[in-house]
mmCIF file of C-alpha atoms in Angstrom:
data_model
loop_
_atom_site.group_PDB
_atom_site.id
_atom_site.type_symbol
_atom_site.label_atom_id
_atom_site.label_comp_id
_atom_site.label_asym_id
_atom_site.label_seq_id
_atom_site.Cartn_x
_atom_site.Cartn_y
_atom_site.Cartn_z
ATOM 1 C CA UNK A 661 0.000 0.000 0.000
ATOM 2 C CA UNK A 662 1.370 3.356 -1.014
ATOM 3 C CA UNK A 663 2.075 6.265 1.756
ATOM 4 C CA UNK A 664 0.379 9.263 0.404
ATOM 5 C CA UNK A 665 1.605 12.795 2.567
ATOM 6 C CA UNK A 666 -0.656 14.228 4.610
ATOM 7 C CA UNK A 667 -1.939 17.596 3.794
ATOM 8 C CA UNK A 668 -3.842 19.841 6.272
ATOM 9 C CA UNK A 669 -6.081 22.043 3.551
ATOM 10 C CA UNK A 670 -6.235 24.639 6.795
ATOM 11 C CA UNK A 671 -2.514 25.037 7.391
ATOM 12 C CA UNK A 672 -1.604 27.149 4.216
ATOM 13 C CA UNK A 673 1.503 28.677 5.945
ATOM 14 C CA UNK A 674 4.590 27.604 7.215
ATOM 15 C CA UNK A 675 6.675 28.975 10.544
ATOM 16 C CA UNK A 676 9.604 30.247 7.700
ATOM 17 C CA UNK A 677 7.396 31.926 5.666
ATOM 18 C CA UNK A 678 5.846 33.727 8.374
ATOM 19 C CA UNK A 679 9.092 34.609 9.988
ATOM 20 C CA UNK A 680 10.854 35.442 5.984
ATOM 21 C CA UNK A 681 8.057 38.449 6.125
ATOM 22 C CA UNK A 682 8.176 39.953 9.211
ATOM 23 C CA UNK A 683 11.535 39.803 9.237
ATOM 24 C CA UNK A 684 11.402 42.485 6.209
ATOM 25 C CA UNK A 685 8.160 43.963 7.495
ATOM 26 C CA UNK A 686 10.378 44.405 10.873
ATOM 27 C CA UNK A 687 13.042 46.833 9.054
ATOM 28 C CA UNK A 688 9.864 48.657 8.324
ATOM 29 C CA UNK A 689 8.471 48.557 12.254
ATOM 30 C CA UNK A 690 11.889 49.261 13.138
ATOM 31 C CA UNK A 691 12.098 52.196 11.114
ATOM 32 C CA UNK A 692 8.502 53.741 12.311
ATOM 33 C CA UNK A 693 9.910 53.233 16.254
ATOM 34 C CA UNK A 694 12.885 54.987 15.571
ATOM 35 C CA UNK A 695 11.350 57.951 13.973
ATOM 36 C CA UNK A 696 8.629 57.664 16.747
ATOM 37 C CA UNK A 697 11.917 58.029 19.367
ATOM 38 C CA UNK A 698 13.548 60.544 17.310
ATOM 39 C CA UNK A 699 10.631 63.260 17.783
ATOM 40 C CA UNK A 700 9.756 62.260 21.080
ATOM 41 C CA UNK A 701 13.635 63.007 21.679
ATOM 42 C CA UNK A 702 13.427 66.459 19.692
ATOM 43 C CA UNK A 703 9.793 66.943 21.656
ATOM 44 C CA UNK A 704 11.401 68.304 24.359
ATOM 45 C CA UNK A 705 12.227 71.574 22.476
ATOM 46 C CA UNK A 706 9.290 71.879 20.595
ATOM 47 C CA UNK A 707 5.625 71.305 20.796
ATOM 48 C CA UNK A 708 4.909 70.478 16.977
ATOM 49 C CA UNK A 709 7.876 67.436 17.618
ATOM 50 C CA UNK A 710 6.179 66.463 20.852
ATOM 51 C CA UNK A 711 2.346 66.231 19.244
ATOM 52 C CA UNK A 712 3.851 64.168 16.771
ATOM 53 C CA UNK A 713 5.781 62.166 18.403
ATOM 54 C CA UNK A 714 2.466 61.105 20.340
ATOM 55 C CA UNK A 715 0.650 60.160 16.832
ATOM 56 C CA UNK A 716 3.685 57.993 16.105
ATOM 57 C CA UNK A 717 3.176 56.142 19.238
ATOM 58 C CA UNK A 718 -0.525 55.929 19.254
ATOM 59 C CA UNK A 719 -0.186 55.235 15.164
ATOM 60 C CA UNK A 720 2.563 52.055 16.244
ATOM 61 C CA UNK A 721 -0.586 48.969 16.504
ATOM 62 C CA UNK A 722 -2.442 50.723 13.631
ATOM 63 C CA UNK A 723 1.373 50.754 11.428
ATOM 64 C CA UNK A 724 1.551 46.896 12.669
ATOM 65 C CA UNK A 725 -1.954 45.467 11.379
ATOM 66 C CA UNK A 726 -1.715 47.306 8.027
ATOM 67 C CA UNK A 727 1.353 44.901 7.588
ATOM 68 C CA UNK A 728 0.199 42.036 8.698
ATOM 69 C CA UNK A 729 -2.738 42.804 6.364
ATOM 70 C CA UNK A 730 -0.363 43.390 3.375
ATOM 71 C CA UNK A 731 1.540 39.984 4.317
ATOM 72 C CA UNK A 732 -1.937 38.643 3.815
ATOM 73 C CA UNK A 733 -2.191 39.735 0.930
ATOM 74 C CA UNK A 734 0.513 38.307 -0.325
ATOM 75 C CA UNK A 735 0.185 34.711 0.746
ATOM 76 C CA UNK A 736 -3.027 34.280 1.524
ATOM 77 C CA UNK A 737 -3.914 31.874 -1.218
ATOM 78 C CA UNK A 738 -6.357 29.214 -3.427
ATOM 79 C CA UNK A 739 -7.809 28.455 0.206
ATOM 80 C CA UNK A 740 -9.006 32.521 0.946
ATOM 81 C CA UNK A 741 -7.501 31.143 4.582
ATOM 82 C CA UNK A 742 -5.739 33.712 7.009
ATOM 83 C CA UNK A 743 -6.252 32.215 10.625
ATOM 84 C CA UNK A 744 -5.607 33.821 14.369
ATOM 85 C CA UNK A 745 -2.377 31.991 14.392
ATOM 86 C CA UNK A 746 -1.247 33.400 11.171
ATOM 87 C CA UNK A 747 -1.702 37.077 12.030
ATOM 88 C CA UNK A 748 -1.086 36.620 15.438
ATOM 89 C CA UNK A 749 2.571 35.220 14.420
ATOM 90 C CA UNK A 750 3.553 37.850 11.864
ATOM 91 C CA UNK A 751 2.477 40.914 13.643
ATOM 92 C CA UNK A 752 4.668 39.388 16.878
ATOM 93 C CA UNK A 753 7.557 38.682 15.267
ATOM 94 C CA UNK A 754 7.360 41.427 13.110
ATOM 95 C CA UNK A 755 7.178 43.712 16.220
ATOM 96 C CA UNK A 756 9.680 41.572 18.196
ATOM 97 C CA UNK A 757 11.883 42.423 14.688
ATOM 98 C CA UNK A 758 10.984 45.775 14.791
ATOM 99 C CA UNK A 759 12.018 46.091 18.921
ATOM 100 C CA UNK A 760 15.407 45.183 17.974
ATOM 101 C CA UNK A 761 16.231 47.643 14.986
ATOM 102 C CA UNK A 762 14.978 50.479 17.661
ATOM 103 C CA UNK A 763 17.142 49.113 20.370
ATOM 104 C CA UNK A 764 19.891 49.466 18.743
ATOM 105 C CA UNK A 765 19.575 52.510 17.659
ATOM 106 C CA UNK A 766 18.789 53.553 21.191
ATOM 107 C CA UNK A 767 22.142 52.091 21.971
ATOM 108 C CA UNK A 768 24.203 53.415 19.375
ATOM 109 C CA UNK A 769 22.709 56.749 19.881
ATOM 110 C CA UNK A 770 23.251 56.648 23.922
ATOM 111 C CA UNK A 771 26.769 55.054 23.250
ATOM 112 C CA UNK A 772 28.267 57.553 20.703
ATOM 113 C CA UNK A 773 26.294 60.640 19.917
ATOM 114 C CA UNK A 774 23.804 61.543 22.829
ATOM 115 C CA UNK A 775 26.448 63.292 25.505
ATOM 116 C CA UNK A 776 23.668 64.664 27.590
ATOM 117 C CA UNK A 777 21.628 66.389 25.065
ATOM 118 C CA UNK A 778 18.322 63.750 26.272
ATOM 119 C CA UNK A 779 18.953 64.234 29.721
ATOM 120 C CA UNK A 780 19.661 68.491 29.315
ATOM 121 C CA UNK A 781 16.389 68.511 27.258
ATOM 122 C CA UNK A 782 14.266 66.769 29.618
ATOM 123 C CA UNK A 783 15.647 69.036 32.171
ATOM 124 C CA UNK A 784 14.971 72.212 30.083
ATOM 125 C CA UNK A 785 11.279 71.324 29.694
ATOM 126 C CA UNK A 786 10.522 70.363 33.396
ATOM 127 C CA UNK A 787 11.841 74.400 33.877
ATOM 128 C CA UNK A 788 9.433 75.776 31.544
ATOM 129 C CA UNK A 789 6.544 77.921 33.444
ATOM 130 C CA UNK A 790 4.123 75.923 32.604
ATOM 131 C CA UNK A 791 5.135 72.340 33.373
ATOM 132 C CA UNK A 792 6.453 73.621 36.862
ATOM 133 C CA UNK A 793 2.588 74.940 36.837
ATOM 134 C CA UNK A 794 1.763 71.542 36.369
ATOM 135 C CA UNK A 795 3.915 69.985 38.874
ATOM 136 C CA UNK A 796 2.353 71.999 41.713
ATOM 137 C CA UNK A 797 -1.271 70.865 41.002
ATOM 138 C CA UNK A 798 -2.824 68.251 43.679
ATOM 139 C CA UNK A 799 -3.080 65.497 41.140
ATOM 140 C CA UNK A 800 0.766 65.473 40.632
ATOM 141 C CA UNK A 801 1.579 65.569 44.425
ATOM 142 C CA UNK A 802 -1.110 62.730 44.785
ATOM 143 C CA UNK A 803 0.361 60.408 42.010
ATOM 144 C CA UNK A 804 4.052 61.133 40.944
ATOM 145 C CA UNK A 805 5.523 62.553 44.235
ATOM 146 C CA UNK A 806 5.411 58.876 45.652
ATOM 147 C CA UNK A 807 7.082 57.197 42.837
ATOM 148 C CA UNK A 808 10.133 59.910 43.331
ATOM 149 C CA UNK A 809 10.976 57.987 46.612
ATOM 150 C CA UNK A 810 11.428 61.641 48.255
ATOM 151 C CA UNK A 811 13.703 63.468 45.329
ATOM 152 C CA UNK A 812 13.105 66.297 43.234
ATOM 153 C CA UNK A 813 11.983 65.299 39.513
ATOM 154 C CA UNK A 814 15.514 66.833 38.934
ATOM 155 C CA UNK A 815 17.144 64.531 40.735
ATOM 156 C CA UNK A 816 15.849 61.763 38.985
ATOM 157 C CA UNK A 817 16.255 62.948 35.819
ATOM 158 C CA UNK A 818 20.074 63.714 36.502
ATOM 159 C CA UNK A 819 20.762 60.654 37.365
ATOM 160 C CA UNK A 820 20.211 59.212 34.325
ATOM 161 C CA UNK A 821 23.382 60.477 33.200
ATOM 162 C CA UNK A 822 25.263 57.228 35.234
ATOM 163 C CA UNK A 823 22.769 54.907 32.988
ATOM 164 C CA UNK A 824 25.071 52.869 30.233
ATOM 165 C CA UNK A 825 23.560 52.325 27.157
ATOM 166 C CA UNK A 826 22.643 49.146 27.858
ATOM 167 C CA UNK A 827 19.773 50.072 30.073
ATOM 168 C CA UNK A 828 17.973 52.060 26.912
ATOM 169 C CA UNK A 829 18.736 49.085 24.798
ATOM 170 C CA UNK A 830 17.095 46.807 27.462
ATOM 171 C CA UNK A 831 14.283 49.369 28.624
ATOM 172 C CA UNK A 832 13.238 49.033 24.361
ATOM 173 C CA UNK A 833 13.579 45.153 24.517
ATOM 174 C CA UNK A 834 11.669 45.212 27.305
ATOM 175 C CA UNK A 835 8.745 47.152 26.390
ATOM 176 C CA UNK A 836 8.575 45.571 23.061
ATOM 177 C CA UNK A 837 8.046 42.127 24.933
ATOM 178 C CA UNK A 838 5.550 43.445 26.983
ATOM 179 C CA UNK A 839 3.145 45.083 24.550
ATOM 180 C CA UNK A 840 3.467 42.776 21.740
ATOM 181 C CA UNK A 841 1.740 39.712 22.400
ATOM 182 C CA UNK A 842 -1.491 41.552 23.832
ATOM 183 C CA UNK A 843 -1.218 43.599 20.157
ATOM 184 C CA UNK A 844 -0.435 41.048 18.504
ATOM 185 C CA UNK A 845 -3.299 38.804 19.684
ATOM 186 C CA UNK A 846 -5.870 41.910 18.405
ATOM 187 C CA UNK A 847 -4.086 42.290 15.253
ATOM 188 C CA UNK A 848 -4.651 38.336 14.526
ATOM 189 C CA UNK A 849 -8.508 38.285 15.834
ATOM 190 C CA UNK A 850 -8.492 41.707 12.840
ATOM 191 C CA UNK A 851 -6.725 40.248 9.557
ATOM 192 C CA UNK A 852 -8.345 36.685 10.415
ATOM 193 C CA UNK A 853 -10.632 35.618 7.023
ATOM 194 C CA UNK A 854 -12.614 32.306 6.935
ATOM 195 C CA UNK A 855 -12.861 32.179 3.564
ATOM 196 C CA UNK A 856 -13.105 33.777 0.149
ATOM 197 C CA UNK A 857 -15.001 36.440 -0.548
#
């Protein structure tokens, strides 16, 4: 009797292919965090940099299902099949991809080209008359002062300055890991499709 292979008609994807494309569509992630760090870094000085560095962020799960929809596209197939797994897969990896082309950067820039300017910024905007305004209102007593273990905002800030490089690389690995798999899990249950239409 002659051993046919097995097919599954539902699988139409394979681990490689998945991780082939958001690999690629990671560069792209990558790219969108960096820029998203860049103007949150230049937000300091001005407000226009700072508004937009906030549509970048809030724009990151939106920038993430659009690929996972392309990469759908793409390979979705005869079968008109994309399944949880599927989406849920690519827009991981292709996050987890994109988390390590920002924390680089983030290192390299720490490493060799920051020299203060992040931490001199950040303590440039806490002195402007308005965000001192801000830092005297109840609500910022009641729910930052505690988390400042006693020191000035100053203080903390300053400190920074004995952080290696390292930590920024790690602090971007970090939240990368932490966020993706609840995004990623929405992303799948969006670019799922049963079937043809």
């Amino acid at each position: 009797m002659e051993n046919k292979p097995h097919f599954n008609i539902y699988r139409t994807y394979s681990l490689r292919q998945i991780n082939a494309f958001a690999m690629i569509h990671g560069v792209a992630m990558g790219a969108w965090g960096i820029g998203t760090l860049a103007t949150m870094l230049l937000g300091f000085q001005d407000v226009l940099l700072s508004a937009l560095s906030l549509i970048l962020l809030l724009g990151t799960p939106f920038f993430a299902y659009m690929l996972t929809k392309r990469y759908r596209s793409e390979t979705i197939g005869e079968s008109g099949l994309f399944t949880l797994t599927q989406g849920f897969l690519h827009a991981f990896l292709t996050l987890f991809y994109g988390s390590l082309w920002v924390a680089v950067a983030a290192y390299v820039y720490m490493a060799y080209w920051d020299n203060g300017f992040l931490v001199d910024s950040y303590l440039n905007y806490l002195s402007r008359p308005e965000v001192i305004e801000a830092m005297q209102q109840a609500e910022w007593k009641e729910q930052v002062e505690p988390l400042l273990g006693g020191h000035k905002i100053e203080e903390v800030v300053e400190s920074f300055r004995q952080l290696p490089p390292t930590y920024y690389l790690l602090m971007c690995l970090n939240t990368g890991l932490i966020w993706s798999p609840m995004l990623s899990l929405i992303i799948g249950f969006a670019t799922r499709k049963n079937k043809r239409t």
